[in-house]
Short mmCIF file of N, CA and C in Angstrom, two decimals:
data_model
loop_
_atom_site.label_atom_id
_atom_site.label_comp_id
_atom_site.label_asym_id
_atom_site.label_seq_id
_atom_site.Cartn_x
_atom_site.Cartn_y
_atom_site.Cartn_z
N MET A 11 139.24 -12.99 -22.95
CA MET A 11 139.31 -14.36 -23.94
C MET A 11 139.70 -14.50 -25.60
N ALA A 12 140.09 -15.29 -25.57
CA ALA A 12 140.69 -15.17 -27.22
C ALA A 12 139.42 -15.38 -28.36
N LYS A 13 139.71 -15.01 -29.60
CA LYS A 13 138.44 -15.34 -29.92
C LYS A 13 138.86 -16.64 -31.05
N LYS A 14 137.46 -16.71 -31.00
CA LYS A 14 137.26 -18.87 -31.74
C LYS A 14 137.15 -18.70 -32.95
N TYR A 15 137.82 -19.08 -33.90
CA TYR A 15 137.84 -19.19 -35.31
C TYR A 15 137.03 -20.81 -35.80
N THR A 16 135.88 -20.78 -36.42
CA THR A 16 135.51 -22.13 -36.43
C THR A 16 136.07 -23.14 -37.80
N PRO A 17 136.32 -23.76 -37.84
CA PRO A 17 136.82 -24.73 -39.27
C PRO A 17 136.27 -24.31 -40.47
N GLY A 18 137.27 -24.42 -41.61
CA GLY A 18 136.68 -23.61 -42.87
C GLY A 18 136.87 -21.73 -42.68
N THR A 19 136.95 -21.60 -41.73
CA THR A 19 137.38 -19.80 -41.84
C THR A 19 138.57 -19.59 -41.98
N PRO A 20 139.43 -18.40 -43.12
CA PRO A 20 140.89 -18.15 -43.16
C PRO A 20 140.96 -17.68 -42.22
N ALA A 21 142.43 -18.12 -41.49
CA ALA A 21 143.00 -18.04 -40.93
C ALA A 21 143.37 -16.36 -40.99
N PRO A 22 143.37 -15.81 -40.03
CA PRO A 22 143.63 -14.13 -40.12
C PRO A 22 144.87 -13.95 -39.91
N SER A 23 145.67 -15.00 -39.39
CA SER A 23 147.14 -14.66 -39.18
C SER A 23 147.57 -16.38 -39.16
N SER A 24 149.34 -16.39 -39.81
CA SER A 24 149.73 -17.13 -39.77
C SER A 24 150.52 -17.77 -38.37
N GLY A 25 150.31 -18.66 -37.88
CA GLY A 25 150.52 -19.23 -36.58
C GLY A 25 150.05 -20.78 -35.80
N GLN A 26 150.18 -20.53 -34.87
CA GLN A 26 149.95 -21.82 -34.23
C GLN A 26 148.30 -21.67 -33.40
N TYR A 27 147.50 -23.02 -33.97
CA TYR A 27 146.04 -22.75 -33.33
C TYR A 27 145.80 -23.98 -32.54
N LYS A 28 144.79 -24.29 -31.30
CA LYS A 28 144.50 -25.06 -30.70
C LYS A 28 143.03 -24.99 -30.43
N VAL A 29 142.85 -26.25 -30.24
CA VAL A 29 140.92 -26.67 -29.96
C VAL A 29 141.21 -26.52 -28.23
N PRO A 30 140.61 -25.53 -28.07
CA PRO A 30 140.41 -25.39 -26.54
C PRO A 30 140.17 -26.49 -25.52
N GLY A 31 140.47 -26.83 -24.52
CA GLY A 31 140.47 -28.00 -23.61
C GLY A 31 141.05 -29.51 -24.57
N SER A 32 141.58 -29.21 -25.39
CA SER A 32 142.05 -30.33 -25.68
C SER A 32 143.90 -30.48 -26.14
N LYS A 33 144.45 -31.28 -26.55
CA LYS A 33 145.56 -31.78 -27.45
C LYS A 33 145.56 -31.05 -28.72
N THR A 34 144.73 -31.01 -29.54
CA THR A 34 145.14 -30.74 -30.50
C THR A 34 145.59 -29.30 -31.16
N GLU A 35 146.78 -28.86 -31.64
CA GLU A 35 147.50 -28.06 -32.14
C GLU A 35 147.83 -28.38 -33.91
N ILE A 36 147.72 -27.22 -34.39
CA ILE A 36 148.01 -26.83 -35.75
C ILE A 36 148.46 -25.99 -36.17
N THR A 37 149.36 -25.68 -37.24
CA THR A 37 149.69 -24.86 -37.77
C THR A 37 149.13 -24.23 -39.13
N ALA A 38 149.19 -22.71 -39.03
CA ALA A 38 147.72 -22.05 -39.99
C ALA A 38 148.72 -20.99 -41.06
N ILE A 39 148.20 -21.22 -42.08
CA ILE A 39 148.68 -19.81 -42.92
C ILE A 39 147.84 -18.97 -43.02
N GLU A 40 148.30 -18.27 -42.96
CA GLU A 40 147.48 -16.76 -42.73
C GLU A 40 146.61 -16.73 -44.10
N GLY A 41 144.80 -16.69 -44.33
CA GLY A 41 144.20 -16.53 -45.57
C GLY A 41 143.45 -18.26 -45.64
N LYS A 42 144.47 -19.38 -45.65
CA LYS A 42 144.23 -20.40 -45.73
C LYS A 42 143.40 -21.07 -44.75
N PRO A 43 142.11 -21.81 -45.11
CA PRO A 43 140.91 -22.28 -44.43
C PRO A 43 141.49 -23.28 -43.53
N LEU A 44 140.89 -22.92 -42.28
CA LEU A 44 141.66 -23.91 -40.57
C LEU A 44 140.70 -24.90 -40.64
N PRO A 45 140.94 -26.20 -40.78
CA PRO A 45 141.10 -27.62 -40.85
C PRO A 45 140.06 -28.06 -40.10
N PRO A 46 139.09 -29.14 -40.36
CA PRO A 46 138.26 -29.68 -39.64
C PRO A 46 138.63 -29.76 -37.80
N THR A 47 137.63 -29.96 -36.95
CA THR A 47 138.31 -30.41 -35.62
C THR A 47 137.78 -31.84 -35.66
N PRO A 48 138.32 -32.25 -34.49
CA PRO A 48 137.96 -33.54 -33.79
C PRO A 48 137.06 -33.86 -33.79
N LYS A 49 135.86 -32.94 -33.46
CA LYS A 49 134.40 -33.42 -32.67
C LYS A 49 133.67 -32.16 -33.21
N PRO A 50 132.62 -32.10 -33.40
CA PRO A 50 131.45 -31.38 -34.21
C PRO A 50 131.86 -29.91 -33.12
N GLY A 51 131.20 -28.54 -33.58
CA GLY A 51 131.16 -27.88 -32.62
C GLY A 51 132.29 -27.03 -32.21
N GLN A 52 133.53 -27.59 -32.19
CA GLN A 52 134.53 -27.10 -31.49
C GLN A 52 135.27 -26.19 -32.77
N GLY A 53 136.33 -25.23 -32.16
CA GLY A 53 136.93 -24.35 -33.17
C GLY A 53 137.87 -24.03 -32.81
N TYR A 54 138.94 -23.59 -33.20
CA TYR A 54 140.32 -22.76 -32.90
C TYR A 54 140.72 -21.38 -32.50
N VAL A 55 141.90 -21.29 -31.50
CA VAL A 55 141.86 -20.17 -30.68
C VAL A 55 143.67 -20.27 -31.58
N GLN A 56 143.62 -18.47 -31.40
CA GLN A 56 145.39 -18.50 -32.12
C GLN A 56 146.29 -18.53 -30.74
N VAL A 57 147.61 -19.62 -30.19
CA VAL A 57 148.13 -19.68 -29.07
C VAL A 57 149.90 -19.03 -29.37
N ASP A 58 150.21 -19.02 -30.87
CA ASP A 58 151.36 -18.32 -31.01
C ASP A 58 151.32 -17.55 -32.56
N LYS A 59 151.87 -16.40 -32.60
CA LYS A 59 151.51 -15.82 -33.60
C LYS A 59 152.93 -16.34 -34.42
N THR A 60 153.09 -16.28 -35.90
CA THR A 60 154.27 -16.84 -36.47
C THR A 60 155.08 -15.23 -36.52
N LYS A 61 156.55 -15.83 -36.20
CA LYS A 61 157.20 -14.55 -35.97
C LYS A 61 157.80 -14.55 -37.22
N HIS A 62 157.84 -13.32 -37.68
CA HIS A 62 158.81 -12.76 -39.30
C HIS A 62 160.23 -12.63 -38.53
N LYS A 63 161.15 -12.60 -39.48
CA LYS A 63 162.23 -12.13 -39.26
C LYS A 63 162.29 -10.25 -40.36
N GLY A 64 162.64 -9.72 -39.06
CA GLY A 64 162.35 -8.18 -39.74
C GLY A 64 161.61 -7.60 -38.60
N ASP A 65 160.91 -8.56 -37.80
CA ASP A 65 159.73 -7.81 -37.32
C ASP A 65 159.92 -7.83 -36.03
#
């Protein structure tokens, strides 16, 4: 199971994050806080890490 991150937590890496069980998906930048979720008690899981040129 993927690690769940709470809103306000700095994103561990840049990429796409999704609220499990919903269609809500956001793009996060490494080190920037994750935004609020649609409902209290929800969190984010990373679904696609950003690919950098040269990686």
